Tab-separated table of C-alpha atoms in Angstrom:
chain	number	residue	atom	x	y	z
Y	1	MET	CA	88.140	90.000	114.077
Y	2	ALA	CA	91.407	90.026	112.152
Y	3	LEU	CA	92.238	89.492	108.508
Y	4	LYS	CA	94.428	86.382	108.333
Y	5	ILE	CA	96.159	84.662	105.447
Y	6	ALA	CA	97.801	81.237	105.751
Y	7	ASP	CA	99.546	78.811	103.429
Y	8	ARG	CA	98.343	75.320	102.566
Y	9	VAL	CA	94.818	75.580	103.968
Y	10	LYS	CA	92.298	73.632	101.877
Y	11	GLU	CA	89.104	71.792	102.775
Y	12	THR	CA	86.131	70.300	100.991
Y	13	THR	CA	82.472	71.278	101.105
Y	14	THR	CA	79.277	69.903	99.618
Y	15	THR	CA	77.291	73.053	100.410
Y	16	THR	CA	74.959	74.205	97.642
Y	17	GLY	CA	73.528	77.659	96.952
Y	18	THR	CA	74.947	81.132	97.596
Y	19	GLY	CA	75.235	81.125	101.383
Y	20	THR	CA	77.703	80.138	104.069
Y	21	VAL	CA	79.685	76.968	103.329
Y	22	THR	CA	80.254	74.187	105.820
Y	23	LEU	CA	83.877	73.025	105.843
Y	24	LEU	CA	84.161	69.229	105.916
Y	25	GLY	CA	87.835	68.616	106.578
Y	26	ALA	CA	91.278	69.120	105.129
Y	27	ILE	CA	92.398	67.633	101.855
Y	28	THR	CA	95.436	65.343	102.203
Y	29	ASN	CA	98.645	67.294	102.936
Y	30	PHE	CA	96.712	70.498	103.757
Y	31	GLU	CA	95.506	72.070	107.014
Y	32	ARG	CA	92.009	72.914	108.201
Y	33	PHE	CA	90.769	76.503	108.453
Y	34	SER	CA	90.327	75.903	112.201
Y	35	ALA	CA	94.090	75.340	112.595
Y	36	ASN	CA	94.737	78.885	111.345
Y	37	LEU	CA	91.651	81.007	112.052
Y	38	SER	CA	89.573	81.880	115.097
Y	39	ASP	CA	85.846	82.626	115.109
Y	40	SER	CA	85.096	86.009	113.453
Y	41	ASP	CA	88.444	86.147	111.624
Y	42	THR	CA	88.238	87.163	107.974
Y	43	THR	CA	90.275	85.667	105.163
Y	44	TYR	CA	90.450	85.698	101.397
Y	45	TYR	CA	89.119	82.444	99.977
Y	46	ALA	CA	88.565	80.599	96.736
Y	47	ILE	CA	85.936	77.950	96.077
Y	48	VAL	CA	86.414	75.703	93.053
Y	49	ASP	CA	83.655	73.434	91.773
Y	50	ASN	CA	85.295	71.122	89.237
Y	51	THR	CA	82.044	69.179	88.752
Y	52	ASN	CA	80.091	72.159	87.442
Y	53	GLY	CA	82.943	74.417	86.279
Y	54	ASP	CA	82.261	77.230	88.758
Y	55	PHE	CA	84.594	79.298	90.939
Y	56	GLU	CA	84.466	82.167	93.390
Y	57	VAL	CA	87.156	84.290	95.067
Y	58	GLY	CA	86.228	86.618	97.887
Y	59	LEU	CA	86.520	87.833	101.436
Y	60	GLY	CA	84.927	85.506	103.953
Y	61	THR	CA	84.271	85.331	107.683
Y	62	TYR	CA	85.183	82.136	109.530
Y	63	SER	CA	83.133	80.667	112.404
Y	64	SER	CA	83.071	77.107	113.802
Y	65	ASN	CA	84.002	75.219	110.624
Y	66	THR	CA	81.896	77.443	108.403
Y	67	LEU	CA	82.885	80.234	106.041
Y	68	ALA	CA	80.445	83.045	105.318
Y	69	ARG	CA	80.996	84.376	101.801
Y	70	THR	CA	80.969	88.010	102.914
Y	71	THR	CA	82.230	89.793	99.774
Y	72	PRO	CA	82.691	88.030	96.418
Y	73	ILE	CA	85.531	89.613	94.408
Y	74	ALA	CA	85.776	87.470	91.276
Y	75	SER	CA	83.668	84.551	90.079
Y	76	SER	CA	82.295	82.560	87.191
Y	77	ASN	CA	79.000	84.397	87.886
Y	78	SER	CA	80.043	87.860	86.688
Y	79	ASN	CA	81.944	88.437	89.964
Y	80	SER	CA	78.823	87.846	92.071
Y	81	ALA	CA	78.158	84.997	94.504
Y	82	VAL	CA	77.953	81.664	92.693
Y	83	ASN	CA	74.900	79.475	93.197
Y	84	PHE	CA	76.912	76.285	93.709
Y	85	GLY	CA	75.318	73.027	92.622
Y	86	VAL	CA	75.522	69.505	93.979
Y	87	GLY	CA	78.972	67.957	94.308
Y	88	THR	CA	82.182	68.319	96.251
Y	89	LYS	CA	83.977	71.658	96.050
Y	90	GLU	CA	87.438	72.710	97.249
Y	91	VAL	CA	87.660	75.757	99.559
Y	92	PHE	CA	91.038	77.321	100.253
Y	93	ILE	CA	92.772	80.449	101.528
Y	94	THR	CA	94.311	82.574	98.786
Y	95	THR	CA	95.381	86.121	98.038
Y	96	PRO	CA	93.286	87.701	95.256
Y	97	ALA	CA	95.281	89.361	92.484
Y	98	SER	CA	93.273	92.566	92.960
Y	99	LYS	CA	94.515	92.832	96.560
Y	100	MET	CA	98.227	92.298	95.878
Y	101	ALA	CA	101.268	94.524	95.752
Y	102	PHE	CA	104.419	93.106	94.168
Y	103	LEU	CA	107.954	93.906	93.039
Y	104	ASP	CA	108.479	94.543	89.318
Y	105	ALA	CA	111.572	93.364	87.428
Y	106	SER	CA	113.512	96.413	88.682
Y	107	GLY	CA	112.564	95.822	92.309
Y	108	ASN	CA	109.988	98.638	92.493
Y	109	LEU	CA	106.931	98.005	94.645
Y	110	ILE	CA	103.855	98.098	92.402
Y	111	SER	CA	100.212	98.245	93.454
Y	112	THR	CA	97.652	96.102	91.637
Y	113	GLY	CA	96.561	99.213	89.737
Y	114	GLY	CA	100.020	99.277	88.128
Y	115	THR	CA	101.265	102.369	89.947
Y	116	SER	CA	104.733	102.299	91.421
Y	117	LEU	CA	104.595	103.086	95.104
Y	118	MET	CA	108.131	104.458	94.677
Y	119	GLU	CA	106.604	107.393	92.754
Y	120	VAL	CA	105.226	108.654	96.068
Y	121	ALA	CA	108.537	108.168	97.887
Y	122	ASN	CA	110.476	109.975	95.150
Y	123	ASP	CA	108.136	112.995	94.965
Y	124	THR	CA	110.243	115.995	96.064
Y	125	THR	CA	107.235	118.353	96.080
Y	126	PRO	CA	104.392	116.422	97.693
Y	127	GLN	CA	101.082	118.198	98.209
Y	128	LEU	CA	98.519	117.420	100.865
Y	129	GLY	CA	94.799	118.020	100.766
Y	130	GLY	CA	94.615	119.023	104.432
Y	131	ASN	CA	96.510	120.328	107.436
Y	132	LEU	CA	99.812	118.753	108.404
Y	133	ASP	CA	101.266	118.864	111.901
Y	134	VAL	CA	105.046	118.531	112.001
Y	135	ASN	CA	107.093	117.528	115.068
Y	136	GLY	CA	110.722	118.651	114.874
């Protein structure tokens, strides 16, 4: 089981409810999940229901053209699993904003919490909360 992210992966589903979604095939000019993931791989996903105005972003587990919605991260249901209604939804691989690190305008690596990771690298008096073994 590995966490995998891939570009241009988008399929449809007509699954209803809050459970595992069945993936029905790639949207034109996109790839299937099965072309990028193996059974038991995890990935970040988004499901968009344009018919009913619902969405969900989360961590899911892929298996045989299904995606288990393991951990919802953000949604139109107060960040809980959405009870999707009837209609066709789009399911795609994405990277949630809360899981990203990025470069700011000065080129500093920033975590999603807004802390510069360079602050750690530039600390000339770091302190550890435990024992440290040093080689050399």
